[in-house]
Structures are given as C-alpha cells and as structure tokens.
Amino acid sequence: MQTTENKGLLIFFYVCIAVFSVVCLVPFVLAVSGSLSTESRIAAEGYSFWPRGFTLETYQFLFGSKAEQILRAYSMSVLVTVLGTASAVLVTTAYAYVVSVKSFRFKNVLAFFAYFTMLFSGGTLPWYLLSTKYYHLDDKLIGLFVPYLLSVFLMFLMTNYFRSIPHEIVESAEIDGAGHMRIFFSIMIPLGRVGLVTISLFYALQFWNDFYLPLMLVSDQELYTIQYLMYNMMANIQFLASGNAAQVGGAIIAPPLETAKMAMTCLTVLPIAILYPFLQRFFVKGIIVGSVKG
Amino acid sequence: MTKKGWFSLLLATSFLLSACSQGNNESANGNNSSPGSASPSAENGTEAGSDLAPAKLKIVLYGDESNRMKELAKTEFYDVVKEEINAEVEFQFLPWTEYAGGKTDLMLSTGEDFATYTDSNYMVKSVAKGLYTDLTPYVDAAADLGKNVDEASFKAFQLGGKQYAIPVGNKPNSAEFYSVLVRQDLLEEVGMTEVTSLTQLEEFYDKTHAAHPELVGFAGTDARRMLLYDYTDKNLYWQNEFIALDEAAQDDQIISWFESEDFKNYANLMRGWYDKGIIPKYAATNTPQLQSDWNSGKAMIWSGTAARPFEGAATISQAVPDAKLVNYFLGEGRPKISRGTYSSAFFVSAAAKDPERYVMFFNLLQKNQELYDLFAYGIEGTDFTLDENGRLTKLTTDALIPDWLLMNKNFMRFDNTVPDDFIAEYKAWDDGAIISKGAGFNFDNTPVKNEETKLNGVFTEYMAPIGSGFVDYETAYPKALERLKSAGIDKYIAEYQKQFSEWYAGKQQ
C-alpha cells in the first residue's frame, strides 16, 4: 500500500521535474538552433527547434574576422576566472574565519562593516573614482577581479559554515599549540571543503559572466574578456542597426543580427555548460549541509 | 553596538566622504584652472610642434577598434601628431552604448583628461553641469579646420555665445531622408524611367511586386519626410520626435507634430502602405531586419540622403552586382533644409590640462588633403592606392578614424565605381538649400525632464506604431492622445515654445 503510494508520488515528482527541465532547456535549444540558421529565414519565419536553413555562416562571421581576438579574450576570461576565484576564495574564507572566531573581540564590528555594504553602497561614481584615482586599477589585470574579491553574502555563508564546525576541534588544536594560521589552513579549510567549493562556484560564475569591470576599467584590447568582447560587438551591431548610426554618420554594415546574438550566447555559455554537471554535486551538497547545520 | 563599533563606523564614513569630496575638488579645480590657463600661444597655434611644451592627449572614439587602427595609433598617427603639435596622442575605444552617457559620463564627472565627440543634446546637459571646457579662447588654434568646415556648423555648438565643441566634417546633407532612394535597376526592369510622385512610386511597387513578389517595398518605418509633399503644404523639419518647424513660415511657432492634422494625414497614408504590403508585416517587430533586407538587395526603396546612392551601392552590389541607386523627390518647390554640414563635434573635458592642444589636434583632422588621407584611409601603398584621377582603392577593410566622422567634401575620395556626374551632383546637392531656422537652438530639458521621459515611453508604445501604419489611426489615436496628454505633452510643448521663442528673438537682433 505504502509502496504504491510512494511510487505514485515518485512518478508525479519525476513528471514535474521533467516538465520543469524541459522548460529550462527550451531557450538553450532555441539559441543553438538559432545560431545555426540563416538570418533571413529567422527573420521571416521566427525561431524553431531545428535550424532553419542549416548554415555555419554566423560562426564563420564571428571567427572569420575576429578569430585571434576571440581566442585571446577566451584565455583572458579563463585567467581572470582562475585568478579571481582563487584570490576571492582566499580573501572571503579568511574574513569569514576571523568573523567566526569566538574569542576575537572585534568580530562583530568586522561583520557589521561587511553587512553595512550590503545595505548601503556609495554608488557608481565614488566607486569609479576610488578604483581609478586611488587604487589605479584601470587598464590592469588585477582591475578585472580585485573589486569583486569579497562578496558579503558568500562571506556570511562561509562564516556560518565555519561556525557549524564543532568548537571542540578548534579548542583541542589550540591546546596542542596551534596558532590561527595552523587552525585556518589545517582544520578549517579541509573541514569546510564543501562550503569552499560552493563559494568557488559562485565566484567562478561571477567572474566568468562579468563584463562590467572591463567596461569600466579597461581600454586596452589585450585585457578584453570574452564577455566584454561579446558585449562590445553586440552594442556596436545594435547601434549600427538602430538607425542612430545614420543620424550620427551614415555607416552601412549588414551584420547577421539575430543569429549572431545566438552564436555569441552559445560561445559564452558553452564552457559553463560543460563544467556544470561535474561540479553540480558540490553545489547541492553545500546547500544541503548548510541547511541542516547552519 | 559598542562605543568602538560606532567609532569605527564614523571613521569609515568620514573616509568615504572625504574620498568623494576629494574627487569633486579635483574636477572643480580642473574646471577653474582651464579657462585661466588660456595660454599665450593661442595665436600661433599652427606653428611647428617643436615650439610647444610636450602634452598628452586622450581621444575617445566609439565602436570597434580595428587591428590596423591599433597599429597606426602607435606608429604613424602617433608620430605625425607628435611632429605637428608635440603631443602624445592615445586613442581609447568604447562601445557605442557608452556614447553620450554611461562611461563617458563617469569619465567626465570624475575629472578625466580627454576629448571625444558629442551631439548638441548631450552638450547642453553636460555644459549645464560644467563638464565641458569653454573652447572660445582656443578657436583660433583650429584655423585650418575653420577654412574647411562651415561657419554655421560652429554656431550649432555654441551656447550663450561660447564655443563648447569644435565641429568636424563638411558634407552635403540637406534634405536628409526627404528623398526616396530607388533601386533604379528594378525601376528600369519594369519599364519605368523615373519616380516623381507618390502615384508613380506606388505604380513602381505594384509592377515590381508582380515581377518579384519576394522583395519588400519600403525598407523603413518612417517616411514622414519623403511623403511630405503628399500630406501637407508646409515645409516641415523635425526638431525631435514631438516637435516640428514649418521652414516656409518666418516665425517662431513650433508645431506639436502628433497633435497636428498633418500627422493624421501622414498616419493614414502609412496605414495604406502597411495594408498594401509596401511596408513588410515583420517591420512592426523586427526593425533591424529592414536594413538587413535593404543591404542584401531585397527591398525596392529606402529613405535617401545625398551620399546614400554611392555609400549604399557598395554594400548592395555584393548581393546584386548591377544594382543602381537614384534619389527622387516626390514633389518640388520646397527648398531643401539643412541642419548644418558637420558630421559631429569634438568637446574637451573640463579637467583637461591643455584644452588648446586638443583643439590643435582637431585642427589636424581637417587641415589638408595629406593629413585627411592619413587619418581616414591610412598610408598610401599599404592601406590604399590612388589612380591618376585621384580615385581611391582600399587595400584593407579595417576602419581607422571613422570616415563618416571626418567626411569633408573638400578632401573625401571616391572609388572608381562612382561615376563623375554623380560626384558633381553630390557636390552640388546643397545648392539652394536653406539652413533650418532651428539650427543652433539647443533645448534645455531640465524643467520638463520627467515629462520628457514619460513622453518617450508614449512615443515608443503608442505614437510610433500609429505613425508607421502598424495600427489604424482612427481606432488607436484617441487612447494614444490621452496618454500623451497625461504624460504632459502640453507642458513640454509650452516649455519648448518658451525657450525657442526667446532664442529666436535673440537671433533676430
């Protein structure tokens, strides 16, 4: 009796999940098929699940004129993601550890400072001033990740994680003569591995998808990331097509518009899509563990 | 919270505030010092560069930076500018989304030292905030440019008698979009020779549609200028989407376009075009496709400008090698109207250390044929060749300093596919044209900023579809008008009229 009930419920859930995942999948399928279609047929007939008039023209257009640039931007993105994630995780866990140490007097003050920036921000202008005039982050590689080194939300997530580690372990280490460095690197980091992977994933996604920092701080093409390159191309194509170009100047170019957008989407999403299934278990685990113990 | 906590908070806040105010001071200082530093060398601006102290210039351009541009910026461009005006020039490219806003705004407000191009709307906004350098004392440094750019173009970038931007470009551009650009090859194919009226235009469409049903008619959604001869007796010229001037009347009256009878007649005409299929059905949702279709030779007509027959032919001929484009007006007897012959204008940020040197750089852009060739086309032999008639063959497709920006009829070169008679016609295009009576007027939108934002929303959502014939005037207009009223069109028009009348009266004196 109970098993059939369970079975029914299970089937129901599976159907729900299946429907949901199909809904999630549809845009991707449309993007891939759109990127492989001819521009004119997309315009005339709209998108479809199967490419309309299969062609690789759009990719040829993207790679043909910009192959070298795209490749460079790709490696820059990878570099920024790796460097950024590594340093962000280090900074975040260090801050989180300090805030989580029970005996530390100023832990609440530090926590409040971080929390304060969640509620109030100085705005774009002071931020830009600080980054360029004081920290001189413009046109430098570090400018592409340093401003994002501490995500307060992830820091608190990590703090909670550290707090969930039994205090007795830390105490016994202290009795054995371990300092904070030792405790942090030899106990907290290994025990907090799941949380670490979770925030790493969040950071990696953020660095990979970011085009705001290059837009604001970079003018040297060598430092363009793939997302910014795509943003740049799209912005210019759209401008040329909008007719404003005619008012400003009268430039005439015929870029493959809709299909180009789709091809760019595919190009930028691809690495994340490939990586995700392998890392997904950490994501789920991290959130579940956090929810039980947090 | 503990006392210490509050103390730290206070400390942090004061740091933050001081950081911000320091930035303000910096830009304010730049602002104050620049007019004061009007250097004594203003008179001898065109002298050789070696007499000048070294300077650094940053020129911001919008769009993609081509590889060739990147190379030249570090070599020939750099060397020439160094030699001519002893300045080290650096080019920075931004996406078009940052034009007149975005990062350009940030760079201006944070007191960066740079120059880039502007339009009059952005100029008015930025000058009100004190972000542009007043270039009046340095205009003499652009003496060579002054010979090749129209006097009226300079006036268009003056506010309160002060020159805030230096115009570049000089191209015949009267009656922009008032003519119909017709695919002459199709016209001849269906046995016609010319199009001089709406009736003939529709006849052309019918015949071509019968022969080539796959072609779209008009590759645009806005035909208010080219159809002018058929829906009104006035010689209308638009200040913006909402306001038009009648150039035939010698007065300061502005016309609220969407509330006029003319708009009604125009909308009905366009509805007819839409029903008939001259404007394709997809146009309502996919405007970019229109241009794409035109460029690939899949449309019969487009709005014309002086330069489009040869600018456009270059693109279309890839798809249709024997395509021929000709401009026609659908009526006659109304003078062509011009806003001025400039392409754009360069401003200098308020924080610039040496505004005069920037002006000297702008001067180089339009100084003589040699420099024009270099900046627009590159190096002869490497980037382009010239035949004995001075016709141009480009050896690279990479764009340098955008040629639409520099385009000057005194210097520009044509490739050898452009017939001589067309060049003659092009250069004479502006003959008999009048400068709009609104040219040089810049509306200060601060008092009606909210209204303007709302009106722009109403325009996109309600008025543009009516104007393009996507919806029927009779059924859609009452509601659209109601929205327009509640968005504050009356206040907006009244403010515009007030400012325009004041300015107009000042001009008459």
GROMACS .gro file of N, CA, C and O in nm, chain A residues 39-40 43 66 68-69 72 105-106 109 112-113 116 122 124-126 128-130 132-134 212 214-219 221-222 224 228 231-233 235-236 239-241 243 246-255 257-258, chain B residues 1-2 4-5 8-9 12 16 18-20 22-24 26 63-65 67 70 90 92-99 103 106-107 109-112 171 176-177 282 286 288-289 291-292 295 298 302 308 311-312 315 339 343 404:
model
  440
   39GLU      N    1   2.007   3.397  -4.136
   39GLU     CA    2   1.945   3.518  -4.082
   39GLU      C    3   1.808   3.547  -4.145
   39GLU      O    4   1.711   3.574  -4.076
   40SER      N    5   1.800   3.534  -4.277
   40SER     CA    6   1.677   3.576  -4.344
   40SER      C    7   1.560   3.487  -4.306
   40SER      O    8   1.448   3.533  -4.289
   43ALA      N    9   1.436   3.571  -3.967
   43ALA     CA   10   1.357   3.694  -3.973
   43ALA      C   11   1.217   3.668  -4.027
   43ALA      O   12   1.119   3.720  -3.978
   66LYS      N   13   3.746   3.776  -3.640
   66LYS     CA   14   3.795   3.803  -3.506
   66LYS      C   15   3.860   3.683  -3.437
   66LYS      O   16   3.871   3.682  -3.316
   68GLU      N   17   4.148   3.563  -3.379
   68GLU     CA   18   4.258   3.585  -3.287
   68GLU      C   19   4.210   3.656  -3.161
   68GLU      O   20   4.244   3.618  -3.048
   69GLN      N   21   4.126   3.756  -3.185
   69GLN     CA   22   4.075   3.834  -3.073
   69GLN      C   23   3.989   3.748  -2.979
   69GLN      O   24   4.002   3.756  -2.857
   72ARG      N   25   4.208   3.525  -2.773
   72ARG     CA   26   4.278   3.598  -2.669
   72ARG      C   27   4.182   3.631  -2.554
   72ARG      O   28   4.213   3.615  -2.437
  105ARG      N   29   3.768   3.991   1.970
  105ARG     CA   30   3.686   4.099   2.024
  105ARG      C   31   3.607   4.176   1.918
  105ARG      O   32   3.494   4.214   1.937
  106PHE      N   33   3.675   4.204   1.805
  106PHE     CA   34   3.613   4.293   1.707
  106PHE      C   35   3.535   4.220   1.599
  106PHE      O   36   3.505   4.277   1.494
  109VAL      N   37   3.221   4.393   1.494
  109VAL     CA   38   3.247   4.517   1.419
  109VAL      C   39   3.279   4.485   1.274
  109VAL      O   40   3.224   4.543   1.182
  112PHE      N   41   2.983   4.376   1.099
  112PHE     CA   42   2.893   4.488   1.071
  112PHE      C   43   2.942   4.568   0.950
  112PHE      O   44   2.863   4.608   0.865
  113PHE      N   45   3.073   4.592   0.942
  113PHE     CA   46   3.127   4.663   0.826
  113PHE      C   47   3.086   4.596   0.697
  113PHE      O   48   3.042   4.660   0.603
  116PHE      N   49   2.713   4.629   0.641
  116PHE     CA   50   2.675   4.765   0.607
  116PHE      C   51   2.677   4.786   0.454
  116PHE      O   52   2.589   4.847   0.397
  122GLY      N   53   2.809   5.318  -0.203
  122GLY     CA   54   2.847   5.454  -0.236
  122GLY      C   55   2.799   5.499  -0.373
  122GLY      O   56   2.796   5.616  -0.403
  124THR      N   57   2.797   5.435  -0.817
  124THR     CA   58   2.895   5.410  -0.923
  124THR      C   59   3.008   5.512  -0.924
  124THR      O   60   3.124   5.477  -0.941
  125LEU      N   61   2.971   5.639  -0.905
  125LEU     CA   62   3.071   5.745  -0.921
  125LEU      C   63   3.185   5.735  -0.820
  125LEU      O   64   3.302   5.729  -0.860
  126PRO      N   65   3.154   5.727  -0.690
  126PRO     CA   66   3.263   5.711  -0.593
  126PRO      C   67   3.342   5.583  -0.616
  126PRO      O   68   3.464   5.580  -0.602
  128TYR      N   69   3.396   5.436  -0.900
  128TYR     CA   70   3.483   5.455  -1.016
  128TYR      C   71   3.604   5.541  -0.978
  128TYR      O   72   3.716   5.512  -1.017
  129LEU      N   73   3.577   5.645  -0.899
  129LEU     CA   74   3.684   5.732  -0.852
  129LEU      C   75   3.788   5.655  -0.773
  129LEU      O   76   3.909   5.665  -0.796
  130LEU      N   77   3.737   5.578  -0.677
  130LEU     CA   78   3.823   5.500  -0.589
  130LEU      C   79   3.908   5.404  -0.671
  130LEU      O   80   4.028   5.393  -0.650
  132THR      N   81   3.990   5.411  -0.994
  132THR     CA   82   4.085   5.465  -1.091
  132THR      C   83   4.183   5.564  -1.028
  132THR      O   84   4.302   5.555  -1.052
  133LYS      N   85   4.132   5.654  -0.945
  133LYS     CA   86   4.220   5.761  -0.896
  133LYS      C   87   4.303   5.718  -0.775
  133LYS      O   88   4.412   5.769  -0.754
  134TYR      N   89   4.249   5.631  -0.693
  134TYR     CA   90   4.318   5.596  -0.569
  134TYR      C   91   4.388   5.461  -0.578
  134TYR      O   92   4.502   5.446  -0.539
  212TYR      N   93   3.119   4.403  -1.663
  212TYR     CA   94   3.111   4.538  -1.609
  212TYR      C   95   3.250   4.594  -1.576
  212TYR      O   96   3.281   4.709  -1.612
  214PRO      N   97   3.556   4.512  -1.702
  214PRO     CA   98   3.630   4.555  -1.821
  214PRO      C   99   3.570   4.681  -1.884
  214PRO      O  100   3.643   4.767  -1.931
  215LEU      N  101   3.437   4.690  -1.884
  215LEU     CA  102   3.373   4.806  -1.944
  215LEU      C  103   3.417   4.934  -1.873
  215LEU      O  104   3.446   5.035  -1.935
  216MET      N  105   3.423   4.925  -1.741
  216MET     CA  106   3.454   5.044  -1.663
  216MET      C  107   3.604   5.072  -1.657
  216MET      O  108   3.646   5.186  -1.658
  217LEU      N  109   3.685   4.967  -1.646
  217LEU     CA  110   3.824   4.991  -1.610
  217LEU      C  111   3.926   4.963  -1.720
  217LEU      O  112   4.042   4.997  -1.704
  218VAL      N  113   3.882   4.903  -1.829
  218VAL     CA  114   3.982   4.860  -1.927
  218VAL      C  115   3.963   4.928  -2.061
  218VAL      O  116   3.851   4.941  -2.109
  219SER      N  117   4.073   4.975  -2.120
  219SER     CA  118   4.062   5.024  -2.257
  219SER      C  119   4.159   4.950  -2.349
  219SER      O  120   4.150   4.959  -2.469
  221GLN      N  121   4.287   4.653  -2.549
  221GLN     CA  122   4.222   4.535  -2.606
  221GLN      C  123   4.281   4.403  -2.557
  221GLN      O  124   4.213   4.301  -2.557
  222GLU      N  125   4.407   4.407  -2.518
  222GLU     CA  126   4.471   4.285  -2.470
  222GLU      C  127   4.399   4.231  -2.346
  222GLU      O  128   4.406   4.113  -2.315
  224TYR      N  129   4.068   4.253  -2.284
  224TYR     CA  130   3.925   4.225  -2.303
  224TYR      C  131   3.894   4.080  -2.265
  224TYR      O  132   3.965   3.989  -2.306
  228TYR      N  133   3.309   4.072  -2.236
  228TYR     CA  134   3.314   4.212  -2.274
  228TYR      C  135   3.326   4.226  -2.425
  228TYR      O  136   3.264   4.313  -2.486
  231TYR      N  137   2.990   4.175  -2.554
  231TYR     CA  138   2.908   4.292  -2.522
  231TYR      C  139   2.939   4.405  -2.618
  231TYR      O  140   2.850   4.470  -2.673
  232ASN      N  141   3.069   4.424  -2.638
  232ASN     CA  142   3.116   4.529  -2.728
  232ASN      C  143   3.063   4.509  -2.870
  232ASN      O  144   3.007   4.600  -2.930
  233MET      N  145   3.078   4.388  -2.919
  233MET     CA  146   3.031   4.357  -3.055
  233MET      C  147   2.882   4.379  -3.065
  233MET      O  148   2.833   4.443  -3.158
  235ALA      N  149   2.685   4.561  -2.879
  235ALA     CA  150   2.648   4.702  -2.863
  235ALA      C  151   2.668   4.775  -2.995
  235ALA      O  152   2.583   4.852  -3.038
  236ASN      N  153   2.779   4.745  -3.062
  236ASN     CA  154   2.807   4.815  -3.187
  236ASN      C  155   2.716   4.770  -3.300
  236ASN      O  156   2.670   4.851  -3.379
  239PHE      N  157   2.383   4.924  -3.242
  239PHE     CA  158   2.385   5.067  -3.272
  239PHE      C  159   2.378   5.090  -3.422
  239PHE      O  160   2.303   5.173  -3.471
  240LEU      N  161   2.454   5.010  -3.495
  240LEU     CA  162   2.456   5.028  -3.639
  240LEU      C  163   2.320   4.997  -3.699
  240LEU      O  164   2.278   5.058  -3.795
  241ALA      N  165   2.252   4.901  -3.637
  241ALA     CA  166   2.123   4.860  -3.693
  241ALA      C  167   2.011   4.952  -3.647
  241ALA      O  168   1.906   4.957  -3.709
  243GLY      N  169   1.975   5.260  -3.657
  243GLY     CA  170   1.943   5.378  -3.735
  243GLY      C  171   2.002   5.504  -3.674
  243GLY      O  172   2.009   5.606  -3.739
  246ALA      N  173   2.285   5.626  -3.872
  246ALA     CA  174   2.255   5.709  -3.988
  246ALA      C  175   2.250   5.855  -3.947
  246ALA      O  176   2.291   5.943  -4.020
  247GLN      N  177   2.200   5.878  -3.826
  247GLN     CA  178   2.193   6.016  -3.780
  247GLN      C  179   2.331   6.069  -3.746
  247GLN      O  180   2.364   6.183  -3.775
  248VAL      N  181   2.411   5.985  -3.682
  248VAL     CA  182   2.544   6.032  -3.645
  248VAL      C  183   2.634   6.036  -3.768
  248VAL      O  184   2.711   6.127  -3.787
  249GLY      N  185   2.621   5.934  -3.850
  249GLY     CA  186   2.715   5.935  -3.961
  249GLY      C  187   2.661   5.881  -4.092
  249GLY      O  188   2.667   5.948  -4.194
  250GLY      N  189   2.605   5.765  -4.090
  250GLY     CA  190   2.558   5.706  -4.214
  250GLY      C  191   2.637   5.583  -4.252
  250GLY      O  192   2.647   5.548  -4.369
  251ALA      N  193   2.697   5.519  -4.153
  251ALA     CA  194   2.770   5.397  -4.181
  251ALA      C  195   2.672   5.285  -4.218
  251ALA      O  196   2.564   5.277  -4.162
  252ILE      N  197   2.712   5.204  -4.314
  252ILE     CA  198   2.622   5.096  -4.354
  252ILE      C  199   2.695   4.963  -4.347
  252ILE      O  200   2.795   4.941  -4.413
  253ILE      N  201   2.645   4.878  -4.263
  253ILE     CA  202   2.705   4.746  -4.248
  253ILE      C  203   2.590   4.647  -4.235
  253ILE      O  204   2.486   4.682  -4.179
  254ALA      N  205   2.607   4.527  -4.284
  254ALA     CA  206   2.499   4.431  -4.272
  254ALA      C  207   2.544   4.311  -4.189
  254ALA      O  208   2.586   4.211  -4.243
  255PRO      N  209   2.541   4.323  -4.058
  255PRO     CA  210   2.583   4.210  -3.978
  255PRO      C  211   2.468   4.112  -3.958
  255PRO      O  212   2.352   4.152  -3.959
  257LEU      N  213   2.232   3.970  -3.751
  257LEU     CA  214   2.196   4.017  -3.619
  257LEU      C  215   2.148   3.911  -3.522
  257LEU      O  216   2.214   3.878  -3.425
  258GLU      N  217   2.027   3.858  -3.549
  258GLU     CA  218   1.966   3.763  -3.456
  258GLU      C  219   2.053   3.640  -3.438
  258GLU      O  220   2.077   3.594  -3.327
  295MET      N  221   2.529   4.845   1.987
  295MET     CA  222   2.668   4.836   1.943
  295MET      C  223   2.761   4.902   2.043
  295MET      O  224   2.725   4.999   2.109
  296THR      N  225   2.882   4.852   2.049
  296THR     CA  226   2.980   4.910   2.142
  296THR      C  227   3.024   5.048   2.095
  296THR      O  228   3.005   5.086   1.980
  298LYS      N  229   3.324   5.141   2.051
  298LYS     CA  230   3.428   5.126   1.949
  298LYS      C  231   3.366   5.104   1.812
  298LYS      O  232   3.412   5.154   1.710
  299GLY      N  233   3.259   5.026   1.813
  299GLY     CA  234   3.190   4.997   1.688
  299GLY      C  235   3.145   5.126   1.622
  299GLY      O  236   3.168   5.150   1.504
  302SER      N  237   3.437   5.325   1.486
  302SER     CA  238   3.490   5.275   1.359
  302SER      C  239   3.397   5.312   1.244
  302SER      O  240   3.441   5.348   1.136
  303LEU      N  241   3.268   5.302   1.272
  303LEU     CA  242   3.169   5.334   1.169
  303LEU      C  243   3.186   5.479   1.125
  303LEU      O  244   3.187   5.511   1.006
  306ALA      N  245   3.493   5.519   0.919
  306ALA     CA  246   3.476   5.467   0.783
  306ALA      C  247   3.395   5.565   0.699
  306ALA      O  248   3.427   5.592   0.583
  310LEU      N  249   3.500   5.763   0.353
  310LEU     CA  250   3.421   5.752   0.231
  310LEU      C  251   3.387   5.891   0.179
  310LEU      O  252   3.405   5.922   0.062
  312SER      N  253   3.534   6.174   0.247
  312SER     CA  254   3.649   6.253   0.204
  312SER      C  255   3.697   6.206   0.068
  312SER      O  256   3.737   6.286  -0.016
  313ALA      N  257   3.686   6.075   0.044
  313ALA     CA  258   3.726   6.024  -0.087
  313ALA      C  259   3.641   6.088  -0.196
  313ALA      O  260   3.691   6.132  -0.299
  314CYS      N  261   3.509   6.095  -0.170
  314CYS     CA  262   3.419   6.151  -0.270
  314CYS      C  263   3.447   6.299  -0.292
  314CYS      O  264   3.456   6.348  -0.403
  316GLN      N  265   3.709   6.468  -0.233
  316GLN     CA  266   3.837   6.494  -0.296
  316GLN      C  267   3.824   6.488  -0.447
  316GLN      O  268   3.878   6.572  -0.517
  317GLY      N  269   3.749   6.387  -0.490
  317GLY     CA  270   3.728   6.374  -0.633
  317GLY      C  271   3.660   6.497  -0.689
  317GLY      O  272   3.699   6.551  -0.792
  318ASN      N  273   3.560   6.547  -0.617
  318ASN     CA  274   3.489   6.665  -0.664
  318ASN      C  275   3.583   6.784  -0.674
  318ASN      O  276   3.578   6.861  -0.769
  320GLU      N  277   3.889   6.780  -0.720
  320GLU     CA  278   3.981   6.764  -0.830
  320GLU      C  279   3.920   6.815  -0.960
  320GLU      O  280   3.980   6.891  -1.032
  357GLY      N  281   3.291   5.253  -3.097
  357GLY     CA  282   3.284   5.146  -3.196
  357GLY      C  283   3.399   5.048  -3.177
  357GLY      O  284   3.467   5.050  -3.075
  358ASP      N  285   3.418   4.962  -3.277
  358ASP     CA  286   3.524   4.862  -3.269
  358ASP      C  287   3.657   4.921  -3.313
  358ASP      O  288   3.661   4.997  -3.409
  359GLU      N  289   3.761   4.886  -3.244
  359GLU     CA  290   3.893   4.928  -3.288
  359GLU      C  291   3.949   4.820  -3.378
  359GLU      O  292   3.964   4.705  -3.337
  361ASN      N  293   4.230   4.622  -3.612
  361ASN     CA  294   4.371   4.591  -3.587
  361ASN      C  295   4.463   4.695  -3.649
  361ASN      O  296   4.563   4.734  -3.590
  364LYS      N  297   4.477   5.004  -3.450
  364LYS     CA  298   4.560   4.985  -3.332
  364LYS      C  299   4.708   5.004  -3.366
  364LYS      O  300   4.782   5.070  -3.294
  384GLU      N  301   4.672   5.935  -2.760
  384GLU     CA  302   4.631   5.798  -2.729
  384GLU      C  303   4.483   5.786  -2.765
  384GLU      O  304   4.404   5.875  -2.734
  386GLN      N  305   4.129   5.581  -2.728
  386GLN     CA  306   4.059   5.479  -2.649
  386GLN      C  307   3.924   5.452  -2.715
  386GLN      O  308   3.849   5.545  -2.746
  387PHE      N  309   3.893   5.324  -2.735
  387PHE     CA  310   3.766   5.289  -2.798
  387PHE      C  311   3.667   5.240  -2.694
  387PHE      O  312   3.699   5.157  -2.610
  388LEU      N  313   3.544   5.291  -2.700
  388LEU     CA  314   3.438   5.245  -2.610
  388LEU      C  315   3.324   5.190  -2.694
  388LEU      O  316   3.305   5.232  -2.808
  389PRO      N  317   3.243   5.101  -2.637
  389PRO     CA  318   3.125   5.053  -2.711
  389PRO      C  319   3.028   5.170  -2.732
  389PRO      O  320   3.023   5.262  -2.650
  390TRP      N  321   2.949   5.162  -2.836
  390TRP     CA  322   2.854   5.269  -2.867
  390TRP      C  323   2.753   5.294  -2.756
  390TRP      O  324   2.694   5.401  -2.748
  391THR      N  325   2.730   5.192  -2.671
  391THR     CA  326   2.634   5.212  -2.562
  391THR      C  327   2.681   5.320  -2.465
  391THR      O  328   2.601   5.375  -2.390
  392GLU      N  329   2.811   5.349  -2.466
  392GLU     CA  330   2.864   5.446  -2.371
  392GLU      C  331   2.867   5.588  -2.430
  392GLU      O  332   2.913   5.681  -2.367
  393TYR      N  333   2.818   5.600  -2.554
  393TYR     CA  334   2.815   5.732  -2.618
  393TYR      C  335   2.714   5.822  -2.547
  393TYR      O  336   2.602   5.780  -2.519
  397LYS      N  337   2.985   5.532  -1.950
  397LYS     CA  338   3.122   5.556  -1.905
  397LYS      C  339   3.171   5.696  -1.942
  397LYS      O  340   3.251   5.754  -1.869
  400LEU      N  341   3.079   5.905  -1.662
  400LEU     CA  342   3.166   5.879  -1.547
  400LEU      C  343   3.302   5.946  -1.564
  400LEU      O  344   3.355   6.005  -1.472
  401MET      N  345   3.356   5.933  -1.683
  401MET     CA  346   3.488   5.991  -1.708
  401MET      C  347   3.484   6.143  -1.695
  401MET      O  348   3.576   6.204  -1.643
  403SER      N  349   3.258   6.317  -1.511
  403SER     CA  350   3.231   6.358  -1.373
  403SER      C  351   3.349   6.334  -1.281
  403SER      O  352   3.360   6.396  -1.177
  404THR      N  353   3.435   6.237  -1.317
  404THR     CA  354   3.547   6.211  -1.227
  404THR      C  355   3.671   6.289  -1.268
  404THR      O  356   3.779   6.264  -1.217
  405GLY      N  357   3.653   6.381  -1.360
  405GLY     CA  358   3.762   6.470  -1.391
  405GLY      C  359   3.874   6.406  -1.470
  405GLY      O  360   3.991   6.428  -1.442
  406GLU      N  361   3.842   6.325  -1.571
  406GLU     CA  362   3.948   6.272  -1.656
  406GLU      C  363   3.980   6.370  -1.768
  406GLU      O  364   3.896   6.449  -1.808
  465LYS      N  365   2.986   6.790  -4.526
  465LYS     CA  366   2.934   6.710  -4.637
  465LYS      C  367   2.795   6.758  -4.670
  465LYS      O  368   2.721   6.799  -4.580
  470GLU      N  369   1.807   6.546  -4.564
  470GLU     CA  370   1.833   6.408  -4.523
  470GLU      C  371   1.702   6.334  -4.507
  470GLU      O  372   1.617   6.376  -4.429
  471PHE      N  373   1.686   6.225  -4.577
  471PHE     CA  374   1.568   6.138  -4.572
  471PHE      C  375   1.444   6.202  -4.638
  471PHE      O  376   1.335   6.149  -4.625
  576TYR      N  377   0.659   4.217  -4.106
  576TYR     CA  378   0.753   4.190  -3.996
  576TYR      C  379   0.812   4.318  -3.937
  576TYR      O  380   0.872   4.317  -3.831
  580ASN      N  381   1.046   4.362  -3.601
  580ASN     CA  382   1.187   4.338  -3.628
  580ASN      C  383   1.244   4.446  -3.720
  580ASN      O  384   1.271   4.421  -3.837
  582PRO      N  385   1.543   4.596  -3.724
  582PRO     CA  386   1.677   4.579  -3.781
  582PRO      C  387   1.679   4.499  -3.911
  582PRO      O  388   1.761   4.522  -3.999
  583GLN      N  389   1.582   4.407  -3.922
  583GLN     CA  390   1.577   4.324  -4.041
  583GLN      C  391   1.557   4.407  -4.168
  583GLN      O  392   1.599   4.370  -4.276
  585GLN      N  393   1.684   4.694  -4.253
  585GLN     CA  394   1.810   4.739  -4.311
  585GLN      C  395   1.889   4.623  -4.368
  585GLN      O  396   1.952   4.635  -4.473
  586SER      N  397   1.880   4.513  -4.297
  586SER     CA  398   1.948   4.394  -4.344
  586SER      C  399   1.894   4.354  -4.482
  586SER      O  400   1.970   4.322  -4.572
  589ASN      N  401   2.016   4.601  -4.744
  589ASN     CA  402   2.156   4.580  -4.776
  589ASN      C  403   2.178   4.457  -4.862
  589ASN      O  404   2.272   4.449  -4.939
  592LYS      N  405   1.711   4.314  -5.104
  592LYS     CA  406   1.577   4.256  -5.105
  592LYS      C  407   1.468   4.359  -5.086
  592LYS      O  408   1.358   4.327  -5.043
  596TRP      N  409   1.417   5.303  -5.011
  596TRP     CA  410   1.465   5.340  -4.878
  596TRP      C  411   1.464   5.492  -4.870
  596TRP      O  412   1.452   5.558  -4.974
  602ARG      N  413   2.383   5.847  -4.995
  602ARG     CA  414   2.341   5.706  -4.996
  602ARG      C  415   2.354   5.636  -5.131
  602ARG      O  416   2.385   5.516  -5.132
  605GLU      N  417   2.721   5.532  -5.110
  605GLU     CA  418   2.752   5.458  -4.988
  605GLU      C  419   2.681   5.324  -4.989
  605GLU      O  420   2.736   5.221  -4.956
  606GLY      N  421   2.551   5.331  -5.026
  606GLY     CA  422   2.469   5.211  -5.023
  606GLY      C  423   2.504   5.114  -5.134
  606GLY      O  424   2.499   4.993  -5.116
  609THR      N  425   2.749   4.836  -5.062
  609THR     CA  426   2.701   4.721  -4.986
  609THR      C  427   2.610   4.633  -5.071
  609THR      O  428   2.624   4.511  -5.072
  633ARG      N  429   2.065   7.101  -4.150
  633ARG     CA  430   2.092   7.132  -4.010
  633ARG      C  431   2.233   7.188  -3.994
  633ARG      O  432   2.278   7.218  -3.886
  637SER      N  433   2.959   6.661  -3.938
  637SER     CA  434   2.926   6.521  -3.905
  637SER      C  435   2.906   6.507  -3.756
  637SER      O  436   2.818   6.437  -3.710
  698TRP      N  437   3.305   5.841  -4.154
  698TRP     CA  438   3.184   5.924  -4.150
  698TRP      C  439   3.206   6.049  -4.065
  698TRP      O  440   3.149   6.154  -4.087
   0.00000   0.00000   0.00000
